[in-house]
Amino acid sequence: MELTVWGIITALVVGLIVGALGRLVVPGRQNMPMWLHMLIGVGAALLGTVLARAIGIATETNGIDWGELLVQVVVAAIAVALVAGVGRRRSVTH
C-alpha cells in the first residue's frame, strides 16, 4: 500500500464519518468534545481496516467496501462507548 497525500486525506475524511456514525450508534448522550469523536473515528477506521483485512472481509473494490465500513463503525462505537463510560465515571461527584 502506497502512502500518498490523497490517501491520508481520504483516511481522515473516512475517519470523521466513521467517528460520527460511531457516535450515533451508541445510545445516550456522550459528553465528549467533537474533536475526540473525530480522533476516535480516525483510529477506528485504521483499526477497522486492519481487522477487516485480517479476517478476510476487506476486498479491493471500485466503490465502498460495506463489510470493511461495518467493521470500522463497530470499532468506533465500541471506542466511543468506552471513552464515554470512562468520562462518566470520572465526572461523578459525591
PDB file of N, CA and C in Angstrom:
ATOM      1  N   MET A   1       0.846  -1.173   0.000  1.00  0.00           N
ATOM      2  CA  MET A   1       0.000   0.000   0.000  1.00  0.00           C
ATOM      3  C   MET A   1       0.891   1.235   0.000  1.00  0.00           C
ATOM      4  N   GLU A   2       0.638   2.120  -0.930  1.00  0.00           N
ATOM      5  CA  GLU A   2       1.451   3.321  -1.075  1.00  0.00           C
ATOM      6  C   GLU A   2       0.833   4.458  -0.266  1.00  0.00           C
ATOM      7  N   LEU A   3       1.666   5.162   0.490  1.00  0.00           N
ATOM      8  CA  LEU A   3       1.212   6.274   1.306  1.00  0.00           C
ATOM      9  C   LEU A   3       1.331   7.560   0.504  1.00  0.00           C
ATOM     10  N   THR A   4       0.191   8.144   0.180  1.00  0.00           N
ATOM     11  CA  THR A   4       0.170   9.386  -0.577  1.00  0.00           C
ATOM     12  C   THR A   4      -0.610  10.436   0.189  1.00  0.00           C
ATOM     13  N   VAL A   5      -0.495  11.669  -0.243  1.00  0.00           N
ATOM     14  CA  VAL A   5      -1.247  12.756   0.393  1.00  0.00           C
ATOM     15  C   VAL A   5      -2.745  12.504   0.230  1.00  0.00           C
ATOM     16  N   TRP A   6      -3.146  12.069  -0.961  1.00  0.00           N
ATOM     17  CA  TRP A   6      -4.553  11.783  -1.199  1.00  0.00           C
ATOM     18  C   TRP A   6      -5.038  10.648  -0.301  1.00  0.00           C
ATOM     19  N   GLY A   7      -4.213   9.635  -0.094  1.00  0.00           N
ATOM     20  CA  GLY A   7      -4.578   8.537   0.791  1.00  0.00           C
ATOM     21  C   GLY A   7      -4.761   8.983   2.225  1.00  0.00           C
ATOM     22  N   ILE A   8      -3.909   9.887   2.688  1.00  0.00           N
ATOM     23  CA  ILE A   8      -4.027  10.412   4.051  1.00  0.00           C
ATOM     24  C   ILE A   8      -5.291  11.243   4.199  1.00  0.00           C
ATOM     25  N   ILE A   9      -5.578  12.088   3.209  1.00  0.00           N
ATOM     26  CA  ILE A   9      -6.785  12.914   3.253  1.00  0.00           C
ATOM     27  C   ILE A   9      -8.030  12.026   3.245  1.00  0.00           C
ATOM     28  N   THR A  10      -8.014  11.009   2.413  1.00  0.00           N
ATOM     29  CA  THR A  10      -9.144  10.080   2.353  1.00  0.00           C
ATOM     30  C   THR A  10      -9.325   9.372   3.693  1.00  0.00           C
ATOM     31  N   ALA A  11      -8.234   8.934   4.310  1.00  0.00           N
ATOM     32  CA  ALA A  11      -8.318   8.257   5.612  1.00  0.00           C
ATOM     33  C   ALA A  11      -8.898   9.192   6.673  1.00  0.00           C
ATOM     34  N   LEU A  12      -8.531  10.461   6.641  1.00  0.00           N
ATOM     35  CA  LEU A  12      -9.066  11.418   7.610  1.00  0.00           C
ATOM     36  C   LEU A  12     -10.564  11.644   7.399  1.00  0.00           C
ATOM     37  N   VAL A  13     -10.979  11.792   6.149  1.00  0.00           N
ATOM     38  CA  VAL A  13     -12.400  12.007   5.868  1.00  0.00           C
ATOM     39  C   VAL A  13     -13.212  10.780   6.269  1.00  0.00           C
ATOM     40  N   VAL A  14     -12.741   9.588   5.908  1.00  0.00           N
ATOM     41  CA  VAL A  14     -13.435   8.361   6.296  1.00  0.00           C
ATOM     42  C   VAL A  14     -13.472   8.251   7.821  1.00  0.00           C
ATOM     43  N   GLY A  15     -12.375   8.610   8.475  1.00  0.00           N
ATOM     44  CA  GLY A  15     -12.333   8.575   9.937  1.00  0.00           C
ATOM     45  C   GLY A  15     -13.348   9.500  10.575  1.00  0.00           C
ATOM     46  N   LEU A  16     -13.530  10.677   9.997  1.00  0.00           N
ATOM     47  CA  LEU A  16     -14.517  11.613  10.531  1.00  0.00           C
ATOM     48  C   LEU A  16     -15.930  11.046  10.390  1.00  0.00           C
ATOM     49  N   ILE A  17     -16.203  10.428   9.249  1.00  0.00           N
ATOM     50  CA  ILE A  17     -17.522   9.836   9.022  1.00  0.00           C
ATOM     51  C   ILE A  17     -17.739   8.652   9.958  1.00  0.00           C
ATOM     52  N   VAL A  18     -16.718   7.816  10.096  1.00  0.00           N
ATOM     53  CA  VAL A  18     -16.830   6.648  10.982  1.00  0.00           C
ATOM     54  C   VAL A  18     -17.025   7.098  12.429  1.00  0.00           C
ATOM     55  N   GLY A  19     -16.325   8.142  12.848  1.00  0.00           N
ATOM     56  CA  GLY A  19     -16.497   8.661  14.204  1.00  0.00           C
ATOM     57  C   GLY A  19     -17.910   9.167  14.449  1.00  0.00           C
ATOM     58  N   ALA A  20     -18.471   9.876  13.453  1.00  0.00           N
ATOM     59  CA  ALA A  20     -19.843  10.368  13.578  1.00  0.00           C
ATOM     60  C   ALA A  20     -20.836   9.210  13.633  1.00  0.00           C
ATOM     61  N   LEU A  21     -20.634   8.195  12.793  1.00  0.00           N
ATOM     62  CA  LEU A  21     -21.520   7.028  12.820  1.00  0.00           C
ATOM     63  C   LEU A  21     -21.392   6.269  14.138  1.00  0.00           C
ATOM     64  N   GLY A  22     -20.168   6.168  14.648  1.00  0.00           N
ATOM     65  CA  GLY A  22     -19.961   5.505  15.933  1.00  0.00           C
ATOM     66  C   GLY A  22     -20.675   6.222  17.056  1.00  0.00           C
ATOM     67  N   ARG A  23     -20.691   7.555  16.980  1.00  0.00           N
ATOM     68  CA  ARG A  23     -21.389   8.351  17.995  1.00  0.00           C
ATOM     69  C   ARG A  23     -22.902   8.122  17.901  1.00  0.00           C
ATOM     70  N   LEU A  24     -23.412   8.020  16.688  1.00  0.00           N
ATOM     71  CA  LEU A  24     -24.852   7.816  16.507  1.00  0.00           C
ATOM     72  C   LEU A  24     -25.302   6.432  16.960  1.00  0.00           C
ATOM     73  N   VAL A  25     -24.428   5.436  16.843  1.00  0.00           N
ATOM     74  CA  VAL A  25     -24.782   4.062  17.193  1.00  0.00           C
ATOM     75  C   VAL A  25     -24.870   3.877  18.705  1.00  0.00           C
ATOM     76  N   VAL A  26     -24.035   4.581  19.453  1.00  0.00           N
ATOM     77  CA  VAL A  26     -24.010   4.426  20.909  1.00  0.00           C
ATOM     78  C   VAL A  26     -25.210   5.160  21.513  1.00  0.00           C
ATOM     79  N   PRO A  27     -26.038   4.463  22.283  1.00  0.00           N
ATOM     80  CA  PRO A  27     -27.216   5.119  22.865  1.00  0.00           C
ATOM     81  C   PRO A  27     -26.837   6.080  23.983  1.00  0.00           C
ATOM     82  N   GLY A  28     -27.687   7.047  24.202  1.00  0.00           N
ATOM     83  CA  GLY A  28     -27.465   8.009  25.276  1.00  0.00           C
ATOM     84  C   GLY A  28     -26.607   9.176  24.828  1.00  0.00           C
ATOM     85  N   ARG A  29     -26.414  10.077  25.766  1.00  0.00           N
ATOM     86  CA  ARG A  29     -25.639  11.286  25.491  1.00  0.00           C
ATOM     87  C   ARG A  29     -24.185  11.057  25.878  1.00  0.00           C
ATOM     88  N   GLN A  30     -23.276  11.445  24.988  1.00  0.00           N
ATOM     89  CA  GLN A  30     -21.858  11.358  25.284  1.00  0.00           C
ATOM     90  C   GLN A  30     -21.325  12.775  25.493  1.00  0.00           C
ATOM     91  N   ASN A  31     -20.833  13.039  26.681  1.00  0.00           N
ATOM     92  CA  ASN A  31     -20.264  14.351  26.979  1.00  0.00           C
ATOM     93  C   ASN A  31     -18.800  14.367  26.578  1.00  0.00           C
ATOM     94  N   MET A  32     -18.592  14.358  25.268  1.00  0.00           N
ATOM     95  CA  MET A  32     -17.234  14.347  24.723  1.00  0.00           C
ATOM     96  C   MET A  32     -17.134  15.447  23.674  1.00  0.00           C
ATOM     97  N   PRO A  33     -15.991  16.091  23.591  1.00  0.00           N
ATOM     98  CA  PRO A  33     -15.837  17.099  22.540  1.00  0.00           C
ATOM     99  C   PRO A  33     -15.814  16.457  21.154  1.00  0.00           C
ATOM    100  N   MET A  34     -16.211  17.232  20.158  1.00  0.00           N
ATOM    101  CA  MET A  34     -16.295  16.707  18.791  1.00  0.00           C
ATOM    102  C   MET A  34     -14.930  16.256  18.291  1.00  0.00           C
ATOM    103  N   TRP A  35     -13.860  16.953  18.682  1.00  0.00           N
ATOM    104  CA  TRP A  35     -12.532  16.566  18.202  1.00  0.00           C
ATOM    105  C   TRP A  35     -12.163  15.172  18.696  1.00  0.00           C
ATOM    106  N   LEU A  36     -12.669  14.788  19.864  1.00  0.00           N
ATOM    107  CA  LEU A  36     -12.370  13.459  20.383  1.00  0.00           C
ATOM    108  C   LEU A  36     -13.107  12.387  19.575  1.00  0.00           C
ATOM    109  N   HIS A  37     -14.334  12.676  19.161  1.00  0.00           N
ATOM    110  CA  HIS A  37     -15.061  11.753  18.283  1.00  0.00           C
ATOM    111  C   HIS A  37     -14.315  11.596  16.963  1.00  0.00           C
ATOM    112  N   MET A  38     -13.797  12.694  16.445  1.00  0.00           N
ATOM    113  CA  MET A  38     -13.047  12.646  15.193  1.00  0.00           C
ATOM    114  C   MET A  38     -11.786  11.806  15.348  1.00  0.00           C
ATOM    115  N   LEU A  39     -11.090  11.999  16.440  1.00  0.00           N
ATOM    116  CA  LEU A  39      -9.873  11.238  16.701  1.00  0.00           C
ATOM    117  C   LEU A  39     -10.179   9.747  16.855  1.00  0.00           C
ATOM    118  N   ILE A  40     -11.250   9.442  17.572  1.00  0.00           N
ATOM    119  CA  ILE A  40     -11.676   8.054  17.716  1.00  0.00           C
ATOM    120  C   ILE A  40     -12.041   7.469  16.359  1.00  0.00           C
ATOM    121  N   GLY A  41     -12.714   8.257  15.531  1.00  0.00           N
ATOM    122  CA  GLY A  41     -13.111   7.795  14.205  1.00  0.00           C
ATOM    123  C   GLY A  41     -11.927   7.471  13.319  1.00  0.00           C
ATOM    124  N   VAL A  42     -10.906   8.318  13.339  1.00  0.00           N
ATOM    125  CA  VAL A  42      -9.703   8.060  12.531  1.00  0.00           C
ATOM    126  C   VAL A  42      -9.015   6.786  13.017  1.00  0.00           C
ATOM    127  N   GLY A  43      -8.882   6.645  14.328  1.00  0.00           N
ATOM    128  CA  GLY A  43      -8.270   5.430  14.879  1.00  0.00           C
ATOM    129  C   GLY A  43      -9.095   4.188  14.579  1.00  0.00           C
ATOM    130  N   ALA A  44     -10.419   4.315  14.683  1.00  0.00           N
ATOM    131  CA  ALA A  44     -11.304   3.179  14.402  1.00  0.00           C
ATOM    132  C   ALA A  44     -11.259   2.798  12.930  1.00  0.00           C
ATOM    133  N   ALA A  45     -11.144   3.790  12.060  1.00  0.00           N
ATOM    134  CA  ALA A  45     -11.069   3.494  10.626  1.00  0.00           C
ATOM    135  C   ALA A  45      -9.800   2.706  10.319  1.00  0.00           C
ATOM    136  N   LEU A  46      -8.700   3.119  10.927  1.00  0.00           N
ATOM    137  CA  LEU A  46      -7.438   2.406  10.699  1.00  0.00           C
ATOM    138  C   LEU A  46      -7.492   0.996  11.292  1.00  0.00           C
ATOM    139  N   LEU A  47      -7.927   0.897  12.546  1.00  0.00           N
ATOM    140  CA  LEU A  47      -8.003  -0.406  13.201  1.00  0.00           C
ATOM    141  C   LEU A  47      -9.040  -1.307  12.526  1.00  0.00           C
ATOM    142  N   GLY A  48     -10.165  -0.725  12.124  1.00  0.00           N
ATOM    143  CA  GLY A  48     -11.194  -1.499  11.441  1.00  0.00           C
ATOM    144  C   GLY A  48     -10.716  -2.060  10.112  1.00  0.00           C
ATOM    145  N   THR A  49      -9.908  -1.281   9.391  1.00  0.00           N
ATOM    146  CA  THR A  49      -9.339  -1.766   8.133  1.00  0.00           C
ATOM    147  C   THR A  49      -8.406  -2.931   8.382  1.00  0.00           C
ATOM    148  N   VAL A  50      -7.559  -2.814   9.384  1.00  0.00           N
ATOM    149  CA  VAL A  50      -6.633  -3.896   9.718  1.00  0.00           C
ATOM    150  C   VAL A  50      -7.399  -5.153  10.110  1.00  0.00           C
ATOM    151  N   LEU A  51      -8.427  -4.991  10.968  1.00  0.00           N
ATOM    152  CA  LEU A  51      -9.225  -6.144  11.395  1.00  0.00           C
ATOM    153  C   LEU A  51      -9.977  -6.776  10.227  1.00  0.00           C
ATOM    154  N   ALA A  52     -10.568  -5.948   9.368  1.00  0.00           N
ATOM    155  CA  ALA A  52     -11.326  -6.473   8.229  1.00  0.00           C
ATOM    156  C   ALA A  52     -10.421  -7.246   7.279  1.00  0.00           C
ATOM    157  N   ARG A  53      -9.220  -6.765   7.065  1.00  0.00           N
ATOM    158  CA  ARG A  53      -8.285  -7.487   6.196  1.00  0.00           C
ATOM    159  C   ARG A  53      -7.791  -8.766   6.866  1.00  0.00           C
ATOM    160  N   ALA A  54      -7.610  -8.727   8.185  1.00  0.00           N
ATOM    161  CA  ALA A  54      -7.121  -9.912   8.899  1.00  0.00           C
ATOM    162  C   ALA A  54      -8.139 -11.051   8.870  1.00  0.00           C
ATOM    163  N   ILE A  55      -9.428 -10.717   8.930  1.00  0.00           N
ATOM    164  CA  ILE A  55     -10.442 -11.770   8.925  1.00  0.00           C
ATOM    165  C   ILE A  55     -11.000 -12.032   7.531  1.00  0.00           C
ATOM    166  N   GLY A  56     -10.480 -11.331   6.535  1.00  0.00           N
ATOM    167  CA  GLY A  56     -10.842 -11.611   5.147  1.00  0.00           C
ATOM    168  C   GLY A  56     -12.092 -10.929   4.644  1.00  0.00           C
ATOM    169  N   ILE A  57     -12.572  -9.913   5.341  1.00  0.00           N
ATOM    170  CA  ILE A  57     -13.776  -9.204   4.903  1.00  0.00           C
ATOM    171  C   ILE A  57     -13.439  -8.142   3.852  1.00  0.00           C
ATOM    172  N   ALA A  58     -12.344  -7.421   4.061  1.00  0.00           N
ATOM    173  CA  ALA A  58     -11.982  -6.318   3.167  1.00  0.00           C
ATOM    174  C   ALA A  58     -11.569  -6.859   1.807  1.00  0.00           C
ATOM    175  N   THR A  59     -12.098  -6.233   0.774  1.00  0.00           N
ATOM    176  CA  THR A  59     -11.754  -6.608  -0.591  1.00  0.00           C
ATOM    177  C   THR A  59     -11.407  -5.348  -1.373  1.00  0.00           C
ATOM    178  N   GLU A  60     -10.696  -5.527  -2.452  1.00  0.00           N
ATOM    179  CA  GLU A  60     -10.388  -4.403  -3.327  1.00  0.00           C
ATOM    180  C   GLU A  60     -11.592  -4.152  -4.217  1.00  0.00           C
ATOM    181  N   THR A  61     -12.264  -3.029  -4.015  1.00  0.00           N
ATOM    182  CA  THR A  61     -13.443  -2.688  -4.794  1.00  0.00           C
ATOM    183  C   THR A  61     -13.252  -1.319  -5.427  1.00  0.00           C
ATOM    184  N   ASN A  62     -14.064  -1.040  -6.434  1.00  0.00           N
ATOM    185  CA  ASN A  62     -14.044   0.277  -7.058  1.00  0.00           C
ATOM    186  C   ASN A  62     -14.945   1.250  -6.320  1.00  0.00           C
ATOM    187  N   GLY A  63     -15.732   0.763  -5.426  1.00  0.00           N
ATOM    188  CA  GLY A  63     -16.666   1.597  -4.669  1.00  0.00           C
ATOM    189  C   GLY A  63     -16.435   1.436  -3.180  1.00  0.00           C
ATOM    190  N   ILE A  64     -17.518   1.543  -2.446  1.00  0.00           N
ATOM    191  CA  ILE A  64     -17.456   1.430  -0.991  1.00  0.00           C
ATOM    192  C   ILE A  64     -17.432  -0.043  -0.604  1.00  0.00           C
ATOM    193  N   ASP A  65     -16.520  -0.411   0.268  1.00  0.00           N
ATOM    194  CA  ASP A  65     -16.453  -1.773   0.797  1.00  0.00           C
ATOM    195  C   ASP A  65     -17.312  -1.800   2.065  1.00  0.00           C
ATOM    196  N   TRP A  66     -18.545  -2.268   1.925  1.00  0.00           N
ATOM    197  CA  TRP A  66     -19.514  -2.196   3.016  1.00  0.00           C
ATOM    198  C   TRP A  66     -19.123  -3.055   4.212  1.00  0.00           C
ATOM    199  N   GLY A  67     -18.515  -4.191   3.978  1.00  0.00           N
ATOM    200  CA  GLY A  67     -18.084  -5.044   5.083  1.00  0.00           C
ATOM    201  C   GLY A  67     -17.014  -4.367   5.922  1.00  0.00           C
ATOM    202  N   GLU A  68     -16.047  -3.765   5.254  1.00  0.00           N
ATOM    203  CA  GLU A  68     -14.985  -3.046   5.964  1.00  0.00           C
ATOM    204  C   GLU A  68     -15.555  -1.847   6.719  1.00  0.00           C
ATOM    205  N   LEU A  69     -16.488  -1.129   6.099  1.00  0.00           N
ATOM    206  CA  LEU A  69     -17.114   0.017   6.750  1.00  0.00           C
ATOM    207  C   LEU A  69     -17.882  -0.415   7.995  1.00  0.00           C
ATOM    208  N   LEU A  70     -18.554  -1.546   7.924  1.00  0.00           N
ATOM    209  CA  LEU A  70     -19.286  -2.059   9.082  1.00  0.00           C
ATOM    210  C   LEU A  70     -18.334  -2.361  10.236  1.00  0.00           C
ATOM    211  N   VAL A  71     -17.209  -2.991   9.936  1.00  0.00           N
ATOM    212  CA  VAL A  71     -16.212  -3.285  10.979  1.00  0.00           C
ATOM    213  C   VAL A  71     -15.685  -1.978  11.578  1.00  0.00           C
ATOM    214  N   GLN A  72     -15.431  -0.975  10.745  1.00  0.00           N
ATOM    215  CA  GLN A  72     -14.933   0.316  11.229  1.00  0.00           C
ATOM    216  C   GLN A  72     -15.942   0.988  12.152  1.00  0.00           C
ATOM    217  N   VAL A  73     -17.210   0.957  11.787  1.00  0.00           N
ATOM    218  CA  VAL A  73     -18.253   1.588  12.612  1.00  0.00           C
ATOM    219  C   VAL A  73     -18.413   0.850  13.934  1.00  0.00           C
ATOM    220  N   VAL A  74     -18.341  -0.473  13.913  1.00  0.00           N
ATOM    221  CA  VAL A  74     -18.443  -1.250  15.160  1.00  0.00           C
ATOM    222  C   VAL A  74     -17.272  -0.912  16.084  1.00  0.00           C
ATOM    223  N   VAL A  75     -16.063  -0.840  15.530  1.00  0.00           N
ATOM    224  CA  VAL A  75     -14.889  -0.473  16.337  1.00  0.00           C
ATOM    225  C   VAL A  75     -15.060   0.939  16.898  1.00  0.00           C
ATOM    226  N   ALA A  76     -15.565   1.866  16.085  1.00  0.00           N
ATOM    227  CA  ALA A  76     -15.780   3.239  16.549  1.00  0.00           C
ATOM    228  C   ALA A  76     -16.825   3.292  17.655  1.00  0.00           C
ATOM    229  N   ALA A  77     -17.910   2.534  17.508  1.00  0.00           N
ATOM    230  CA  ALA A  77     -18.959   2.523  18.526  1.00  0.00           C
ATOM    231  C   ALA A  77     -18.431   1.978  19.847  1.00  0.00           C
ATOM    232  N   ILE A  78     -17.644   0.924  19.774  1.00  0.00           N
ATOM    233  CA  ILE A  78     -17.047   0.366  20.990  1.00  0.00           C
ATOM    234  C   ILE A  78     -16.117   1.378  21.644  1.00  0.00           C
ATOM    235  N   ALA A  79     -15.297   2.039  20.842  1.00  0.00           N
ATOM    236  CA  ALA A  79     -14.357   3.032  21.383  1.00  0.00           C
ATOM    237  C   ALA A  79     -15.093   4.223  21.988  1.00  0.00           C
ATOM    238  N   VAL A  80     -16.143   4.714  21.315  1.00  0.00           N
ATOM    239  CA  VAL A  80     -16.923   5.839  21.851  1.00  0.00           C
ATOM    240  C   VAL A  80     -17.574   5.438  23.162  1.00  0.00           C
ATOM    241  N   ALA A  81     -18.142   4.238  23.223  1.00  0.00           N
ATOM    242  CA  ALA A  81     -18.787   3.769  24.450  1.00  0.00           C
ATOM    243  C   ALA A  81     -17.782   3.658  25.589  1.00  0.00           C
ATOM    244  N   LEU A  82     -16.594   3.135  25.287  1.00  0.00           N
ATOM    245  CA  LEU A  82     -15.564   3.006  26.329  1.00  0.00           C
ATOM    246  C   LEU A  82     -15.103   4.365  26.830  1.00  0.00           C
ATOM    247  N   VAL A  83     -14.809   5.271  25.908  1.00  0.00           N
ATOM    248  CA  VAL A  83     -14.320   6.598  26.307  1.00  0.00           C
ATOM    249  C   VAL A  83     -15.418   7.371  27.031  1.00  0.00           C
ATOM    250  N   ALA A  84     -16.654   7.292  26.553  1.00  0.00           N
ATOM    251  CA  ALA A  84     -17.762   7.982  27.219  1.00  0.00           C
ATOM    252  C   ALA A  84     -17.995   7.396  28.611  1.00  0.00           C
ATOM    253  N   GLY A  85     -17.862   6.078  28.750  1.00  0.00           N
ATOM    254  CA  GLY A  85     -18.023   5.441  30.056  1.00  0.00           C
ATOM    255  C   GLY A  85     -16.943   5.848  31.027  1.00  0.00           C
ATOM    256  N   VAL A  86     -15.708   5.949  30.556  1.00  0.00           N
ATOM    257  CA  VAL A  86     -14.600   6.395  31.403  1.00  0.00           C
ATOM    258  C   VAL A  86     -14.822   7.843  31.826  1.00  0.00           C
ATOM    259  N   GLY A  87     -15.274   8.667  30.896  1.00  0.00           N
ATOM    260  CA  GLY A  87     -15.542  10.070  31.215  1.00  0.00           C
ATOM    261  C   GLY A  87     -16.664  10.221  32.212  1.00  0.00           C
ATOM    262  N   ARG A  88     -17.688   9.379  32.094  1.00  0.00           N
ATOM    263  CA  ARG A  88     -18.817   9.436  33.017  1.00  0.00           C
ATOM    264  C   ARG A  88     -18.387   9.057  34.425  1.00  0.00           C
ATOM    265  N   ARG A  89     -17.521   8.042  34.532  1.00  0.00           N
ATOM    266  CA  ARG A  89     -17.058   7.630  35.861  1.00  0.00           C
ATOM    267  C   ARG A  89     -16.187   8.687  36.506  1.00  0.00           C
ATOM    268  N   ARG A  90     -15.410   9.391  35.708  1.00  0.00           N
ATOM    269  CA  ARG A  90     -14.525  10.421  36.268  1.00  0.00           C
ATOM    270  C   ARG A  90     -15.285  11.663  36.690  1.00  0.00           C
ATOM    271  N   SER A  91     -16.423  11.949  36.025  1.00  0.00           N
ATOM    272  CA  SER A  91     -17.137  13.190  36.322  1.00  0.00           C
ATOM    273  C   SER A  91     -18.157  13.039  37.444  1.00  0.00           C
ATOM    274  N   VAL A  92     -18.285  11.868  38.041  1.00  0.00           N
ATOM    275  CA  VAL A  92     -19.231  11.657  39.127  1.00  0.00           C
ATOM    276  C   VAL A  92     -18.697  12.326  40.382  1.00  0.00           C
ATOM    277  N   THR A  93     -19.562  13.145  41.017  1.00  0.00           N
ATOM    278  CA  THR A  93     -19.149  13.799  42.256  1.00  0.00           C
ATOM    279  C   THR A  93     -19.979  13.257  43.410  1.00  0.00           C
ATOM    280  N   HIS A  94     -19.400  13.238  44.559  1.00  0.00           N
ATOM    281  CA  HIS A  94     -20.095  12.712  45.747  1.00  0.00           C
ATOM    282  C   HIS A  94     -20.460  13.824  46.660  1.00  0.00           C
TER     283      HIS A  94
END
